[in-house]
PDB file of C-alpha atoms in Angstrom:
ATOM      1  CA  GLN I 142     -19.725   0.719  -6.346  1.00  0.00           C
ATOM      2  CA  VAL I 143     -16.400   1.379  -4.669  1.00  0.00           C
ATOM      3  CA  GLN I 144     -13.585  -0.923  -5.687  1.00  0.00           C
ATOM      4  CA  LEU I 145      -9.914  -1.109  -4.857  1.00  0.00           C
ATOM      5  CA  VAL I 146      -8.070  -3.772  -6.810  1.00  0.00           C
ATOM      6  CA  GLU I 147      -4.467  -4.580  -5.955  1.00  0.00           C
ATOM      7  CA  SER I 148      -2.058  -6.257  -8.338  1.00  0.00           C
ATOM      8  CA  GLY I 149       1.662  -6.851  -8.742  1.00  0.00           C
ATOM      9  CA  GLY I 150       2.316  -9.252  -5.896  1.00  0.00           C
ATOM     10  CA  GLY I 151       4.268 -12.464  -6.312  1.00  0.00           C
ATOM     11  CA  LEU I 152       7.292 -14.481  -5.307  1.00  0.00           C
ATOM     12  CA  VAL I 153      10.677 -12.759  -5.359  1.00  0.00           C
ATOM     13  CA  GLN I 154      14.117 -13.491  -3.980  1.00  0.00           C
ATOM     14  CA  ALA I 155      15.569 -11.398  -1.184  1.00  0.00           C
ATOM     15  CA  GLY I 156      17.090  -8.240  -2.594  1.00  0.00           C
ATOM     16  CA  GLY I 157      14.628  -8.130  -5.464  1.00  0.00           C
ATOM     17  CA  SER I 158      11.924  -5.625  -6.333  1.00  0.00           C
ATOM     18  CA  LEU I 159       8.193  -5.546  -6.921  1.00  0.00           C
ATOM     19  CA  ARG I 160       5.774  -2.758  -7.727  1.00  0.00           C
ATOM     20  CA  LEU I 161       2.277  -3.057  -6.350  1.00  0.00           C
ATOM     21  CA  SER I 162      -0.607  -1.207  -7.974  1.00  0.00           C
ATOM     22  CA  CYS I 163      -4.041  -0.416  -6.623  1.00  0.00           C
ATOM     23  CA  ALA I 164      -6.690   0.684  -9.088  1.00  0.00           C
ATOM     24  CA  ALA I 165      -9.583   2.620  -7.571  1.00  0.00           C
ATOM     25  CA  SER I 166     -13.104   3.210  -8.844  1.00  0.00           C
ATOM     26  CA  GLY I 167     -16.468   4.327  -7.539  1.00  0.00           C
ATOM     27  CA  PHE I 168     -15.251   7.393  -5.622  1.00  0.00           C
ATOM     28  CA  THR I 169     -13.379  10.632  -6.295  1.00  0.00           C
ATOM     29  CA  PHE I 170      -9.881   9.240  -5.959  1.00  0.00           C
ATOM     30  CA  SER I 171      -8.083  12.587  -5.933  1.00  0.00           C
ATOM     31  CA  ASN I 172      -9.962  13.644  -2.783  1.00  0.00           C
ATOM     32  CA  TYR I 173      -8.780  10.668  -0.743  1.00  0.00           C
ATOM     33  CA  GLY I 174      -5.631   9.786   1.094  1.00  0.00           C
ATOM     34  CA  MET I 175      -4.361   6.342   0.165  1.00  0.00           C
ATOM     35  CA  GLY I 176      -2.477   3.854   2.281  1.00  0.00           C
ATOM     36  CA  TRP I 177      -0.750   0.519   2.013  1.00  0.00           C
ATOM     37  CA  PHE I 178      -1.001  -1.998   4.816  1.00  0.00           C
ATOM     38  CA  ARG I 179       0.332  -5.525   5.190  1.00  0.00           C
ATOM     39  CA  GLN I 180      -0.462  -8.612   7.206  1.00  0.00           C
ATOM     40  CA  PRO I 181       2.387 -11.080   7.688  1.00  0.00           C
ATOM     41  CA  PRO I 182       1.490 -14.736   8.293  1.00  0.00           C
ATOM     42  CA  GLY I 183       0.102 -15.206  11.797  1.00  0.00           C
ATOM     43  CA  LYS I 184       0.453 -11.527  12.679  1.00  0.00           C
ATOM     44  CA  ALA I 185      -1.734  -8.459  12.871  1.00  0.00           C
ATOM     45  CA  ARG I 186      -2.151  -6.083   9.977  1.00  0.00           C
ATOM     46  CA  GLU I 187       0.260  -3.144  10.045  1.00  0.00           C
ATOM     47  CA  PHE I 188       0.458   0.222   8.360  1.00  0.00           C
ATOM     48  CA  VAL I 189       3.261   0.519   5.774  1.00  0.00           C
ATOM     49  CA  ALA I 190       2.973   3.802   3.883  1.00  0.00           C
ATOM     50  CA  ALA I 191       0.507   6.481   2.883  1.00  0.00           C
ATOM     51  CA  ILE I 192       0.099   9.427   0.563  1.00  0.00           C
ATOM     52  CA  SER I 193      -2.324  12.258   1.169  1.00  0.00           C
ATOM     53  CA  SER I 194      -4.612  13.825  -1.414  1.00  0.00           C
ATOM     54  CA  SER I 195      -2.112  16.696  -1.669  1.00  0.00           C
ATOM     55  CA  GLY I 196       0.877  14.372  -2.085  1.00  0.00           C
ATOM     56  CA  GLY I 197       2.229  14.273   1.454  1.00  0.00           C
ATOM     57  CA  LEU I 198       4.106  11.051   2.134  1.00  0.00           C
ATOM     58  CA  TYR I 199       4.662   8.793   5.124  1.00  0.00           C
ATOM     59  CA  HIS I 200       6.559   5.513   5.384  1.00  0.00           C
ATOM     60  CA  ILE I 201       7.223   3.420   8.454  1.00  0.00           C
ATOM     61  CA  ASP I 202      10.844   3.242   9.557  1.00  0.00           C
ATOM     62  CA  SER I 203      11.363  -0.385   8.539  1.00  0.00           C
ATOM     63  CA  VAL I 204      10.676   0.397   4.867  1.00  0.00           C
ATOM     64  CA  LYS I 205      12.168   3.894   4.561  1.00  0.00           C
ATOM     65  CA  GLY I 206      14.732   3.983   1.785  1.00  0.00           C
ATOM     66  CA  ARG I 207      13.413   0.706   0.332  1.00  0.00           C
ATOM     67  CA  PHE I 208       9.713   1.324  -0.383  1.00  0.00           C
ATOM     68  CA  ALA I 209       8.111   4.333  -2.062  1.00  0.00           C
ATOM     69  CA  ILE I 210       4.429   5.135  -2.322  1.00  0.00           C
ATOM     70  CA  SER I 211       3.140   7.262  -5.185  1.00  0.00           C
ATOM     71  CA  ARG I 212      -0.122   8.053  -6.900  1.00  0.00           C
ATOM     72  CA  ASP I 213      -1.405   8.920 -10.356  1.00  0.00           C
ATOM     73  CA  ASN I 214      -4.696  10.746 -10.054  1.00  0.00           C
ATOM     74  CA  ALA I 215      -5.251  10.617 -13.809  1.00  0.00           C
ATOM     75  CA  LYS I 216      -5.221   6.822 -13.601  1.00  0.00           C
ATOM     76  CA  ASN I 217      -6.936   6.559 -10.202  1.00  0.00           C
ATOM     77  CA  THR I 218      -4.072   4.388  -9.087  1.00  0.00           C
ATOM     78  CA  VAL I 219      -1.721   4.251  -6.123  1.00  0.00           C
ATOM     79  CA  TYR I 220       1.576   2.392  -6.267  1.00  0.00           C
ATOM     80  CA  LEU I 221       4.034   0.883  -3.837  1.00  0.00           C
ATOM     81  CA  GLN I 222       7.505   0.413  -5.264  1.00  0.00           C
ATOM     82  CA  MET I 223       9.335  -2.124  -3.114  1.00  0.00           C
ATOM     83  CA  ASN I 224      13.091  -2.501  -3.499  1.00  0.00           C
ATOM     84  CA  ARG I 225      15.699  -4.514  -1.596  1.00  0.00           C
ATOM     85  CA  LEU I 226      12.988  -6.830  -0.354  1.00  0.00           C
ATOM     86  CA  LYS I 227      13.601  -8.923   2.741  1.00  0.00           C
ATOM     87  CA  PRO I 228      11.976 -12.180   3.889  1.00  0.00           C
ATOM     88  CA  GLU I 229      10.295 -10.223   6.701  1.00  0.00           C
ATOM     89  CA  ASP I 230       8.416  -8.220   4.055  1.00  0.00           C
ATOM     90  CA  THR I 231       6.428 -11.367   3.255  1.00  0.00           C
ATOM     91  CA  ALA I 232       2.754 -10.533   3.776  1.00  0.00           C
ATOM     92  CA  VAL I 233      -0.576  -9.904   2.152  1.00  0.00           C
ATOM     93  CA  TYR I 234      -0.524  -6.266   1.078  1.00  0.00           C
ATOM     94  CA  TYR I 235      -3.697  -4.187   1.084  1.00  0.00           C
ATOM     95  CA  CYS I 236      -4.469  -0.718  -0.192  1.00  0.00           C
ATOM     96  CA  ALA I 237      -7.037   1.477   1.503  1.00  0.00           C
ATOM     97  CA  ALA I 238      -8.617   4.916   1.172  1.00  0.00           C
ATOM     98  CA  THR I 239      -9.453   7.595   3.725  1.00  0.00           C
ATOM     99  CA  ARG I 240     -10.988  11.070   3.817  1.00  0.00           C
ATOM    100  CA  ALA I 241      -9.321  11.673   7.194  1.00  0.00           C
ATOM    101  CA  SER I 242      -5.645  12.255   7.889  1.00  0.00           C
ATOM    102  CA  ILE I 243      -3.522   9.465   6.433  1.00  0.00           C
ATOM    103  CA  LEU I 244      -1.988   8.905   9.867  1.00  0.00           C
ATOM    104  CA  ILE I 245      -5.337   8.214  11.524  1.00  0.00           C
ATOM    105  CA  ASN I 246      -6.735   4.716  11.319  1.00  0.00           C
ATOM    106  CA  GLU I 247      -9.952   5.750   9.619  1.00  0.00           C
ATOM    107  CA  TYR I 248      -9.509   4.039   6.296  1.00  0.00           C
ATOM    108  CA  ILE I 249     -12.960   3.246   4.952  1.00  0.00           C
ATOM    109  CA  TYR I 250     -12.385   1.482   1.653  1.00  0.00           C
ATOM    110  CA  TRP I 251     -10.178  -1.598   1.358  1.00  0.00           C
ATOM    111  CA  GLY I 252      -8.918  -3.824  -1.396  1.00  0.00           C
ATOM    112  CA  GLN I 253      -8.840  -7.606  -1.311  1.00  0.00           C
ATOM    113  CA  GLY I 254      -5.087  -7.854  -0.946  1.00  0.00           C
ATOM    114  CA  THR I 255      -2.186  -9.224  -2.944  1.00  0.00           C
ATOM    115  CA  GLN I 256       0.356 -11.751  -1.676  1.00  0.00           C
ATOM    116  CA  VAL I 257       4.030 -10.849  -1.565  1.00  0.00           C
ATOM    117  CA  THR I 258       6.439 -13.645  -0.730  1.00  0.00           C
ATOM    118  CA  VAL I 259      10.168 -12.996  -0.356  1.00  0.00           C
ATOM    119  CA  SER I 260      12.410 -16.050  -0.316  1.00  0.00           C
ATOM    120  CA  SER I 261      15.785 -16.058   1.423  1.00  0.00           C
TER     121      SER I 261
END
């Protein structure tokens, strides 16, 4: 069955770095766009970054220059490198997969999430 398993979250001080990983199985990973989303405490889930099946990238303005999404099709894994973390980056981070455009909210497979907490 389809699985997306996130890892790499944790507690970090402001200014620090984390790299999130999302291991995929049960579908042809290379054919799917992959996205990272986050849900801060008490707030709605928001889109963070995405990478298309052909390698096209998109990051929201608030993380540009700090976060970088990448993928390794040989390992069926998508990554989110997060640098210069801020307390407002605190959230549960989810990866998701789509066959549609990465900018359309039609992600069909979702992971269970990993907690990222940034202390000030």
